[in-house]
Structures are given as C-alpha cells and as structure tokens.
Amino acid sequence: DQQVKQNSPSLSVQEGRISILNCDYTNSMFDYFLWYKKYPAEGPTFLISISSIKDKNEDGRFTVFLNKSAKHLSLHIVPSQPGDSAVYFCAAGAQGAQKLVFGQGTRLTINP
Amino acid sequence: DTEVTQTPKHLVMGMTNKKSLKCEQHMGHRAMYWYKQKAKKPPELMFVYSYEKLSINESVPSRFSPECPNSSLLNLHLHALQPEDSALYLCASSQAGGNNYGYTFGSGTRLTVV
C-alpha cells in the first residue's frame, strides 16, 4: 500500500522556467509534508515543509502548495537552475508519529 | 555542526561476515533513524531511537541489530546478511517528539552483500 505517490518518475525543464513536481497521498492522518532533494551518492537534503493548517509555504525559489481535499501537494521551483537537477522526494507524516513515508521520487533535469 | 556523519561510505561483505555501520551527529537531536533505500525506490524506515531507546522497529529481520550507545551515536550491526540486503543505508536525526522540523540525513553507506 503506497501511501505517498509521485507519479512522474522524471521531469525535464528548461533553465529559467518553472518546475512543478507533484505528490499525492492517501492517508488522511498525515498532517505535515516535506520535500527532500537528493544528489547521487549523497543523503536526501531537506528543502521545505508544510503543515496541514496551511495551503502554501514559500522559501526563496521554492514554494509548496497543499490541497487537503484532493490529498495533493506540489513543489514549484522558479526560476529553475541547473543546480536543481536532482531526485526530489515528497514525504509525509503525522505529528509525533516519528515516521516519515516517502514517495518514489521524481528525477528533475534542468536543461540549459 | 549541522551534519550527520556515516561510516563507512562503502562496504562489501560476505554472507557470513559481521560488520557494523556507524552514524554520528552533534546537533543535540534526540531522535535517530535508520532507513534503507534500494535502487529507484523511496527510503524505507527500519528503526527509530528516541532518547536512546528503541521506539520503532519496522519488523526488520534480526540479522540487522541497532544500537544507540549515547545521544550522538547510532550503530547498525549486520550479521549473516543476504544479497538482497544490498542497498543504501541512511541514518537520519531530528528533534524528538515531532517531525515538522525535517530530518537531517547522512550521506549513507552503500552496502553490497556478496
């Protein structure tokens, strides 16, 4: 039972344009959500998070949107830069549960 | 210090060997985690330690044995592993009691069982 799904295994975007990565979840107990970025041979790096009491959180070029009724969140990167090329994981958890459930990841490639 | 350090970075072991993976953090985090990641799959939780006590074991086979000697160190002892246990093993830490701060992950140990 895959509780967190990233249906696009890969995404290719031109430098300077907007990258939109999507994530869907099924467990209504999840109340916070995170995005991680992973380069090859490195561990995932925390990017941005959002609590279920919000529908948007912004940090520089990164914005996460949460649609609770649709159980959907998205990560927007604008403008996209070559250094953004990596695998992006969506993760979800419930307060105090000490456990994050990760999506399959989306490989983002930014083309010059 | 804002890092989680894992050693070794790479490990090749035979099915009869005993080895240990080590993880260290000095951020004052009181929750530490072991995750396993196979190729093209998401990280999967194995164990959680909270205040040096094992709080979650995700039905991991006993050939994996975690240990938390103190608040900064987390070990994963390996014995009689199978080739299908080959994977990237990730350690992470966070402030205990809530995950909305996000984990800090180490770079992982790439384990190959031959």
Coordinates of N, CA and C in Angstrom, one line a residue:
Chain A
D1 N 0.8 -1.2 0.0 CA 0.0 0.0 0.0 C 0.9 1.2 0.0
Q2 N 0.9 1.9 -1.1 CA 1.8 3.1 -1.3 C 1.0 4.3 -0.8
Q3 N 1.4 4.8 0.3 CA 0.6 5.9 0.9 C 1.0 7.3 0.3
V4 N 2.2 7.4 -0.2 CA 2.6 8.6 -0.8 C 3.1 8.3 -2.2
K5 N 2.6 9.0 -3.2 CA 2.9 8.6 -4.6 C 3.3 9.8 -5.4
Q6 N 4.4 9.6 -6.1 CA 4.9 10.6 -7.1 C 4.8 9.9 -8.4
N7 N 3.8 10.3 -9.2 CA 3.5 9.5 -10.4 C 4.4 9.8 -11.6
S8 N 5.2 10.9 -11.5 CA 6.1 11.2 -12.6 C 7.5 10.8 -12.2
P9 N 8.1 9.8 -12.8 CA 9.5 9.3 -12.4 C 10.5 10.4 -12.8
S10 N 10.2 11.1 -13.9 CA 11.2 12.1 -14.3 C 10.5 13.3 -14.9
L11 N 11.2 14.4 -14.9 CA 10.7 15.7 -15.5 C 11.9 16.5 -16.0
S12 N 11.7 17.0 -17.2 CA 12.7 17.8 -17.8 C 12.2 19.2 -18.1
V13 N 13.0 20.2 -17.6 CA 12.5 21.6 -17.7 C 13.7 22.5 -18.2
Q14 N 13.4 23.5 -18.9 CA 14.4 24.4 -19.4 C 14.8 25.4 -18.3
E15 N 16.1 25.7 -18.3 CA 16.6 26.6 -17.3 C 15.8 28.0 -17.4
G16 N 15.5 28.5 -16.2 CA 14.8 29.8 -16.1 C 13.3 29.6 -16.1
R17 N 12.8 28.4 -16.5 CA 11.3 28.2 -16.4 C 10.9 27.6 -15.1
I18 N 9.6 27.4 -14.9 CA 9.1 26.9 -13.6 C 9.1 25.3 -13.7
S19 N 9.6 24.7 -12.6 CA 9.5 23.3 -12.4 C 8.3 23.0 -11.4
I20 N 7.4 22.1 -11.8 CA 6.3 21.7 -10.9 C 6.4 20.2 -10.6
L21 N 6.6 19.8 -9.4 CA 6.7 18.4 -9.0 C 5.5 18.1 -8.2
N22 N 4.8 17.0 -8.5 CA 3.6 16.6 -7.8 C 3.7 15.4 -6.9
C23 N 2.8 15.4 -6.0 CA 2.7 14.3 -5.0 C 1.3 14.1 -4.5
D24 N 0.9 12.9 -4.4 CA -0.4 12.6 -3.9 C -0.3 11.6 -2.7
Y25 N -1.2 11.7 -1.7 CA -1.2 10.9 -0.6 C -2.6 10.3 -0.3
T26 N -2.6 9.2 0.4 CA -3.9 8.6 0.7 C -4.3 8.6 2.2
N27 N -3.3 8.7 3.1 CA -3.6 8.6 4.5 C -4.0 10.0 5.0
S28 N -5.3 10.1 5.4 CA -5.8 11.3 5.9 C -5.3 11.7 7.3
M29 N -4.5 10.8 7.9 CA -3.9 11.1 9.2 C -2.6 12.0 9.0
F30 N -2.1 12.0 7.8 CA -0.9 12.8 7.6 C -1.2 14.3 7.8
D31 N -0.4 15.0 8.5 CA -0.7 16.4 8.8 C 0.5 17.3 8.6
Y32 N 1.6 16.7 8.1 CA 2.7 17.6 7.7 C 3.4 16.9 6.5
F33 N 4.0 17.7 5.7 CA 4.6 17.2 4.4 C 5.9 17.9 4.2
L34 N 6.8 17.2 3.6 CA 8.1 17.7 3.3 C 8.6 17.3 2.0
W35 N 9.5 18.1 1.4 CA 10.2 17.8 0.2 C 11.7 17.7 0.5
Y36 N 12.3 16.7 -0.1 CA 13.7 16.4 0.0 C 14.3 16.4 -1.4
K37 N 15.5 16.8 -1.5 CA 16.3 16.8 -2.7 C 17.5 15.8 -2.5
K38 N 17.8 15.0 -3.5 CA 18.8 14.0 -3.4 C 19.7 14.0 -4.6
Y39 N 21.0 14.3 -4.4 CA 22.0 14.1 -5.4 C 22.6 12.7 -5.3
P40 N 23.1 12.2 -6.4 CA 23.7 10.9 -6.4 C 24.8 10.8 -5.3
A41 N 24.9 9.7 -4.6 CA 25.9 9.4 -3.6 C 25.8 10.3 -2.4
E42 N 24.7 11.0 -2.3 CA 24.5 11.8 -1.1 C 23.2 11.4 -0.4
G43 N 23.0 11.7 0.9 CA 21.7 11.6 1.5 C 20.8 12.6 1.1
P44 N 19.5 12.4 1.3 CA 18.5 13.4 1.0 C 18.7 14.7 1.8
T45 N 18.4 15.8 1.2 CA 18.6 17.1 1.9 C 17.2 17.8 2.0
F46 N 16.8 18.2 3.3 CA 15.5 18.8 3.5 C 15.5 20.1 2.7
L47 N 14.3 20.3 2.0 CA 14.1 21.5 1.2 C 13.1 22.4 1.9
I48 N 11.9 22.0 2.1 CA 10.8 22.8 2.5 C 9.7 21.9 3.0
S49 N 8.9 22.4 4.0 CA 7.8 21.6 4.6 C 6.6 22.5 4.6
I50 N 5.5 21.8 4.9 CA 4.2 22.5 5.1 C 3.3 21.7 6.1
S51 N 2.7 22.4 7.0 CA 1.8 21.8 7.9 C 0.4 21.8 7.3
S52 N -0.5 20.9 7.7 CA -1.8 20.8 7.1 C -2.7 22.0 7.5
I53 N -2.2 22.9 8.4 CA -3.1 24.1 8.7 C -2.8 25.2 7.6
K54 N -1.8 24.9 6.8 CA -1.5 25.9 5.7 C -1.8 25.3 4.4
D55 N -2.0 26.2 3.4 CA -2.1 25.7 2.0 C -0.9 26.2 1.1
K56 N 0.0 26.9 1.7 CA 1.1 27.4 0.9 C 2.3 27.8 1.8
N57 N 3.5 27.4 1.4 CA 4.7 27.8 2.2 C 5.8 28.1 1.1
E58 N 6.4 29.3 1.4 CA 7.4 29.7 0.4 C 8.7 30.0 1.0
D59 N 9.8 29.6 0.3 CA 11.1 29.8 0.8 C 12.0 30.1 -0.4
G60 N 12.2 31.4 -0.7 CA 13.0 31.7 -1.9 C 12.4 31.3 -3.2
R61 N 13.1 30.5 -3.9 CA 12.6 30.0 -5.2 C 11.7 28.8 -5.1
F62 N 11.5 28.3 -3.9 CA 10.7 27.1 -3.7 C 9.4 27.4 -3.0
T63 N 8.3 26.9 -3.5 CA 7.0 27.1 -2.9 C 6.3 25.7 -2.9
V64 N 5.7 25.4 -1.8 CA 5.0 24.1 -1.7 C 3.5 24.5 -1.5
F65 N 2.6 23.9 -2.3 CA 1.2 24.1 -2.2 C 0.6 22.8 -1.7
L66 N -0.4 22.9 -0.8 CA -1.1 21.8 -0.3 C -2.6 21.9 -0.5
N67 N -3.2 20.9 -1.1 CA -4.7 20.8 -1.3 C -5.2 19.6 -0.6
K68 N -5.6 19.9 0.7 CA -6.0 18.8 1.6 C -7.2 18.0 1.0
S69 N -8.2 18.7 0.4 CA -9.4 18.0 -0.1 C -9.0 17.0 -1.2
A70 N -8.0 17.4 -2.0 CA -7.6 16.5 -3.1 C -6.4 15.6 -2.6
K71 N -5.9 15.8 -1.4 CA -4.8 15.0 -0.9 C -3.6 15.1 -1.9
H72 N -3.3 16.3 -2.2 CA -2.3 16.6 -3.2 C -1.4 17.7 -2.8
L73 N -0.1 17.6 -3.0 CA 0.8 18.7 -2.8 C 1.7 18.8 -4.0
S74 N 2.2 20.0 -4.2 CA 3.1 20.2 -5.3 C 4.3 21.2 -4.8
L75 N 5.4 21.0 -5.5 CA 6.6 21.8 -5.3 C 6.8 22.6 -6.5
H76 N 6.9 23.9 -6.4 CA 7.2 24.8 -7.5 C 8.6 25.4 -7.3
I77 N 9.4 25.3 -8.4 CA 10.7 25.9 -8.3 C 10.8 26.9 -9.5
V78 N 11.0 28.2 -9.1 CA 11.1 29.2 -10.1 C 12.0 30.3 -9.7
P79 N 12.9 30.7 -10.6 CA 13.3 30.1 -11.8 C 14.1 28.8 -11.6
S80 N 14.0 27.9 -12.5 CA 14.8 26.6 -12.4 C 16.2 26.9 -12.8
Q81 N 17.1 26.3 -12.0 CA 18.6 26.4 -12.3 C 19.2 25.1 -12.5
P82 N 20.3 25.0 -13.3 CA 21.0 23.7 -13.5 C 21.3 22.9 -12.2
G83 N 21.6 23.7 -11.1 CA 21.9 23.0 -9.9 C 20.7 22.4 -9.2
D84 N 19.5 22.6 -9.7 CA 18.3 22.0 -9.2 C 18.2 20.6 -9.7
S85 N 19.0 20.2 -10.7 CA 18.9 18.8 -11.2 C 19.2 17.8 -10.1
A86 N 18.3 17.0 -9.8 CA 18.4 16.0 -8.7 C 17.1 15.2 -8.6
V87 N 17.1 14.2 -7.7 CA 15.9 13.5 -7.4 C 15.1 14.2 -6.3
Y88 N 13.9 14.4 -6.4 CA 13.1 15.1 -5.4 C 12.1 14.1 -4.8
F89 N 12.1 14.0 -3.5 CA 11.2 13.1 -2.7 C 10.2 13.9 -2.0
C90 N 9.0 13.5 -2.1 CA 7.9 14.0 -1.2 C 7.8 13.1 0.0
A91 N 7.6 13.6 1.2 CA 7.4 12.8 2.4 C 6.3 13.3 3.2
A92 N 5.7 12.4 3.9 CA 4.5 12.8 4.8 C 4.6 12.1 6.1
G93 N 4.0 12.7 7.1 CA 4.0 12.1 8.4 C 2.8 12.7 9.3
A94 N 2.6 12.0 10.4 CA 1.6 12.5 11.4 C 2.4 13.0 12.6
Q95 N 1.9 14.1 13.2 CA 2.5 14.7 14.4 C 2.9 13.7 15.4
G96 N 4.1 13.7 15.8 CA 4.5 12.8 16.9 C 4.7 11.3 16.5
A97 N 4.4 11.0 15.2 CA 4.5 9.6 14.9 C 5.9 9.1 14.6
Q98 N 6.9 10.1 14.5 CA 8.3 9.8 14.4 C 8.5 9.0 13.1
K99 N 7.7 9.0 12.2 CA 7.9 8.2 11.0 C 7.5 9.0 9.8
L100 N 8.4 9.1 8.8 CA 8.1 9.7 7.5 C 7.9 8.6 6.5
V101 N 6.9 8.8 5.6 CA 6.7 7.9 4.5 C 7.0 8.7 3.2
F102 N 7.9 8.1 2.4 CA 8.4 8.8 1.2 C 7.7 8.3 0.0
G103 N 7.6 9.2 -1.0 CA 7.2 8.9 -2.3 C 8.4 8.2 -3.1
Q104 N 8.1 7.8 -4.3 CA 9.1 7.1 -5.1 C 10.2 8.0 -5.7
G105 N 9.9 9.3 -5.7 CA 10.9 10.3 -6.2 C 10.6 10.7 -7.6
T106 N 11.0 11.9 -8.0 CA 11.0 12.4 -9.3 C 12.3 12.9 -9.7
R107 N 12.9 12.4 -10.8 CA 14.2 12.9 -11.2 C 14.0 14.2 -12.1
L108 N 14.4 15.3 -11.6 CA 14.3 16.6 -12.3 C 15.6 16.9 -13.0
T109 N 15.5 17.2 -14.3 CA 16.6 17.6 -15.1 C 16.4 19.0 -15.6
I110 N 17.3 19.9 -15.4 CA 17.2 21.3 -15.9 C 18.1 21.4 -17.0
N111 N 17.6 21.7 -18.2 CA 18.4 21.8 -19.4 C 18.8 23.3 -19.7
P112 N 20.0 23.5 -20.0 CA 20.5 24.9 -20.3 C 19.8 25.5 -21.5
Chain B
D1 N 27.8 22.4 14.2 CA 27.9 21.2 13.4 C 26.5 20.8 13.0
T2 N 26.2 20.8 11.7 CA 24.8 20.6 11.2 C 24.8 19.3 10.4
E3 N 25.7 18.4 10.6 CA 25.8 17.2 9.8 C 25.5 15.9 10.5
V4 N 25.1 14.9 9.8 CA 25.1 13.6 10.2 C 26.2 12.8 9.4
T5 N 27.1 12.2 10.2 CA 28.2 11.6 9.6 C 28.0 10.0 9.6
Q6 N 28.1 9.4 8.4 CA 28.0 8.0 8.4 C 29.3 7.3 7.9
T7 N 29.7 6.3 8.6 CA 30.9 5.5 8.1 C 30.6 4.0 8.2
P8 N 31.2 3.2 7.3 CA 31.9 3.7 6.1 C 31.0 4.2 5.0
K9 N 31.5 4.7 4.0 CA 30.7 5.2 2.8 C 30.3 4.0 1.9
H10 N 31.3 3.0 1.8 CA 31.0 1.8 1.0 C 31.4 0.6 1.9
L11 N 30.7 -0.5 1.7 CA 31.0 -1.7 2.4 C 30.6 -2.9 1.6
V12 N 31.6 -3.8 1.4 CA 31.3 -5.1 0.7 C 31.5 -6.1 1.8
M13 N 30.5 -7.0 2.0 CA 30.7 -8.1 3.0 C 30.1 -9.4 2.5
G14 N 30.7 -10.5 2.9 CA 30.2 -11.8 2.6 C 29.0 -12.1 3.5
M15 N 28.3 -13.2 3.1 CA 27.1 -13.5 3.8 C 27.4 -14.1 5.2
T16 N 28.6 -14.5 5.5 CA 29.0 -15.0 6.8 C 29.7 -13.9 7.7
N17 N 29.9 -12.8 7.1 CA 30.6 -11.7 7.9 C 29.7 -11.0 8.9
K18 N 30.4 -10.4 9.9 CA 29.8 -9.5 10.8 C 30.4 -8.1 10.6
K19 N 29.6 -7.1 10.4 CA 30.1 -5.7 10.2 C 29.1 -4.8 11.0
S20 N 29.6 -3.5 11.1 CA 28.7 -2.5 11.7 C 28.8 -1.2 10.9
L21 N 27.6 -0.6 10.8 CA 27.5 0.8 10.3 C 27.4 1.7 11.4
K22 N 28.1 2.9 11.2 CA 28.1 3.9 12.3 C 27.5 5.2 11.8
C23 N 26.9 5.9 12.8 CA 26.3 7.2 12.5 C 26.5 8.1 13.7
E24 N 26.8 9.4 13.4 CA 27.1 10.3 14.5 C 26.6 11.7 14.1
Q25 N 26.0 12.3 15.2 CA 25.5 13.7 15.0 C 25.7 14.4 16.3
H26 N 26.0 15.7 16.1 CA 26.3 16.6 17.3 C 25.4 17.8 17.2
M27 N 24.1 17.6 16.8 CA 23.2 18.7 16.7 C 22.2 18.7 17.9
G28 N 22.4 17.8 18.9 CA 21.6 17.7 20.0 C 20.2 17.1 19.7
H29 N 20.2 16.4 18.5 CA 18.9 15.7 18.2 C 18.8 14.5 19.1
R30 N 17.5 14.2 19.6 CA 17.3 13.1 20.4 C 16.6 12.0 19.8
A31 N 16.3 12.1 18.5 CA 15.7 11.1 17.7 C 16.6 10.7 16.6
M32 N 16.9 9.4 16.4 CA 17.8 9.0 15.3 C 17.1 7.8 14.6
Y33 N 17.4 7.7 13.3 CA 16.7 6.7 12.5 C 17.6 6.0 11.5
W34 N 17.3 4.8 11.2 CA 17.9 4.0 10.1 C 16.8 3.8 9.1
Y35 N 17.2 4.2 7.8 CA 16.4 3.9 6.6 C 17.2 3.1 5.7
K36 N 16.5 2.3 4.9 CA 17.1 1.5 3.8 C 16.5 2.0 2.5
Q37 N 17.4 2.2 1.5 CA 16.9 2.6 0.2 C 17.5 1.7 -0.9
K38 N 16.6 1.0 -1.6 CA 17.0 0.2 -2.8 C 17.0 1.1 -4.0
A39 N 17.6 0.7 -5.1 CA 17.7 1.5 -6.3 C 16.3 1.8 -6.8
K40 N 16.1 3.1 -7.1 CA 14.9 3.6 -7.7 C 13.7 3.4 -6.8
K41 N 13.9 3.3 -5.5 CA 12.8 3.1 -4.6 C 12.9 4.2 -3.5
P42 N 11.9 4.5 -2.8 CA 12.0 5.5 -1.7 C 12.7 5.0 -0.5
P43 N 13.2 5.8 0.3 CA 13.8 5.3 1.6 C 12.7 4.7 2.4
E44 N 13.0 3.5 3.1 CA 12.1 2.8 3.9 C 12.6 2.8 5.3
L45 N 11.7 3.1 6.3 CA 12.1 3.2 7.7 C 12.4 1.8 8.2
M46 N 13.5 1.7 9.0 CA 13.9 0.4 9.6 C 13.7 0.5 11.1
F47 N 14.4 1.5 11.7 CA 14.3 1.7 13.2 C 14.3 3.2 13.5
V48 N 13.7 3.4 14.7 CA 13.7 4.8 15.3 C 14.2 4.6 16.8
Y49 N 15.1 5.5 17.1 CA 15.5 5.6 18.5 C 15.1 7.0 19.0
S50 N 14.4 7.0 20.2 CA 14.1 8.3 20.8 C 14.6 8.3 22.2
Y51 N 15.4 9.4 22.5 CA 16.1 9.4 23.8 C 16.8 8.1 24.1
E52 N 17.5 7.6 23.1 CA 18.4 6.5 23.2 C 17.6 5.2 23.4
K53 N 16.3 5.2 23.3 CA 15.5 4.0 23.5 C 14.9 3.6 22.1
L54 N 14.9 2.3 21.8 CA 14.3 1.9 20.5 C 12.8 2.1 20.6
S55 N 12.2 2.9 19.7 CA 10.8 3.2 19.8 C 10.0 2.6 18.6
I56 N 10.7 2.4 17.5 CA 10.0 1.8 16.4 C 11.0 0.8 15.7
N57 N 10.5 -0.4 15.5 CA 11.2 -1.5 14.7 C 10.2 -1.9 13.7
E58 N 10.5 -1.6 12.4 CA 9.5 -1.9 11.3 C 9.6 -3.3 10.9
S59 N 9.5 -4.2 11.8 CA 9.6 -5.7 11.5 C 10.8 -6.0 10.7
V60 N 11.9 -5.5 11.1 CA 13.2 -5.7 10.4 C 13.8 -7.1 10.9
P61 N 14.3 -7.9 9.9 CA 14.9 -9.2 10.3 C 16.0 -9.0 11.4
S62 N 16.1 -10.1 12.2 CA 17.1 -10.0 13.3 C 18.5 -10.0 12.9
R63 N 18.8 -10.2 11.6 CA 20.2 -10.1 11.1 C 20.6 -8.6 11.1
F64 N 19.7 -7.7 11.3 CA 20.0 -6.3 11.5 C 19.8 -6.0 13.0
S65 N 20.8 -5.5 13.7 CA 20.7 -5.2 15.1 C 21.1 -3.8 15.4
P66 N 20.2 -2.9 15.7 CA 20.5 -1.5 16.0 C 21.0 -1.3 17.4
E67 N 21.8 -0.2 17.6 CA 22.3 0.1 19.0 C 22.5 1.6 19.0
C68 N 22.1 2.1 20.2 CA 22.3 3.6 20.4 C 23.0 3.8 21.7
P69 N 24.4 3.8 21.6 CA 25.2 3.9 22.8 C 25.0 5.2 23.6
N70 N 24.8 6.3 22.9 CA 24.6 7.5 23.6 C 23.8 8.4 22.6
S71 N 23.5 9.7 23.0 CA 22.6 10.5 22.3 C 23.2 11.0 20.9
S72 N 24.5 10.8 20.7 CA 25.1 11.2 19.5 C 25.4 10.1 18.5
L73 N 25.4 8.9 19.0 CA 25.8 7.7 18.1 C 24.7 6.7 17.9
L74 N 24.7 6.2 16.7 CA 23.8 5.1 16.3 C 24.5 4.1 15.5
N75 N 24.4 2.9 15.9 CA 25.1 1.8 15.1 C 24.0 0.9 14.5
L76 N 24.4 0.2 13.5 CA 23.6 -0.9 12.9 C 24.5 -2.1 12.7
H77 N 24.3 -3.1 13.5 CA 25.2 -4.3 13.4 C 24.6 -5.3 12.4
L78 N 25.4 -5.8 11.6 CA 25.0 -6.7 10.5 C 25.6 -8.1 10.6
H79 N 24.8 -9.1 10.5 CA 25.3 -10.4 10.6 C 24.5 -11.4 9.7
A80 N 25.2 -12.2 8.9 CA 24.5 -13.2 8.1 C 23.5 -12.6 7.1
L81 N 24.0 -11.5 6.5 CA 23.1 -10.8 5.5 C 22.9 -11.6 4.2
Q82 N 21.9 -11.3 3.5 CA 21.7 -11.9 2.2 C 22.0 -10.9 1.1
P83 N 22.2 -11.4 -0.1 CA 22.5 -10.5 -1.2 C 21.4 -9.4 -1.4
E84 N 20.1 -9.8 -1.1 CA 19.0 -8.9 -1.3 C 19.0 -7.7 -0.3
D85 N 19.9 -7.8 0.7 CA 20.1 -6.7 1.7 C 21.0 -5.6 1.1
S86 N 21.6 -5.9 0.0 CA 22.4 -4.8 -0.6 C 21.5 -3.6 -0.9
A87 N 22.0 -2.4 -0.4 CA 21.2 -1.2 -0.5 C 22.0 -0.1 0.0
L88 N 21.4 1.1 -0.1 CA 22.0 2.3 0.6 C 21.3 2.4 1.9
Y89 N 22.1 2.5 3.0 CA 21.6 2.6 4.3 C 21.8 4.0 4.8
L90 N 20.7 4.6 5.1 CA 20.7 6.1 5.5 C 20.4 6.2 7.0
C91 N 21.2 7.0 7.6 CA 20.9 7.4 9.0 C 20.4 8.8 9.0
A92 N 19.5 9.1 9.9 CA 19.0 10.5 10.0 C 18.7 10.8 11.5
S93 N 18.6 12.1 11.7 CA 18.3 12.6 13.1 C 17.3 13.7 13.0
S94 N 16.6 13.9 14.1 CA 15.7 15.1 14.2 C 15.5 15.4 15.7
Q95 N 14.8 16.5 15.9 CA 14.4 16.8 17.2 C 13.3 15.8 17.6
A96 N 13.4 15.3 18.8 CA 12.5 14.3 19.2 C 11.1 14.9 19.4
G97 N 10.1 14.0 19.2 CA 8.7 14.5 19.5 C 8.0 15.1 18.4
G98 N 8.6 15.3 17.3 CA 7.9 15.9 16.2 C 8.7 15.9 14.9
N99 N 8.1 15.7 13.8 CA 8.9 15.6 12.6 C 8.8 16.8 11.7
N100 N 8.1 17.9 12.2 CA 7.9 19.0 11.3 C 9.1 19.9 11.1
Y101 N 10.2 19.5 11.8 CA 11.5 20.2 11.6 C 12.2 19.6 10.4
G102 N 11.9 18.4 10.1 CA 12.6 17.7 9.0 C 13.8 16.9 9.5
Y103 N 14.0 15.8 8.9 CA 15.2 15.0 9.3 C 16.4 15.7 8.7
T104 N 17.6 15.4 9.3 CA 18.8 15.6 8.7 C 19.4 14.3 8.4
F105 N 19.7 14.0 7.1 CA 20.2 12.7 6.7 C 21.7 12.8 6.5
G106 N 22.3 11.6 6.8 CA 23.7 11.4 6.4 C 23.8 11.0 4.9
S107 N 25.0 10.9 4.4 CA 25.2 10.6 3.0 C 25.0 9.1 2.7
G108 N 24.9 8.3 3.8 CA 24.6 6.9 3.5 C 25.8 6.0 3.5
T109 N 25.6 4.7 3.7 CA 26.6 3.7 3.5 C 26.0 2.8 2.4
R110 N 26.8 2.7 1.3 CA 26.4 1.8 0.2 C 26.9 0.4 0.5
L111 N 26.0 -0.5 0.8 CA 26.3 -1.9 1.3 C 26.1 -2.9 0.1
T112 N 27.1 -3.7 -0.1 CA 27.0 -4.8 -1.1 C 27.2 -6.1 -0.4
V113 N 26.3 -7.0 -0.5 CA 26.5 -8.3 0.2 C 26.7 -9.4 -1.0
V114 N 27.9 -10.0 -0.8 CA 28.3 -11.0 -1.9 C 28.3 -12.4 -1.4

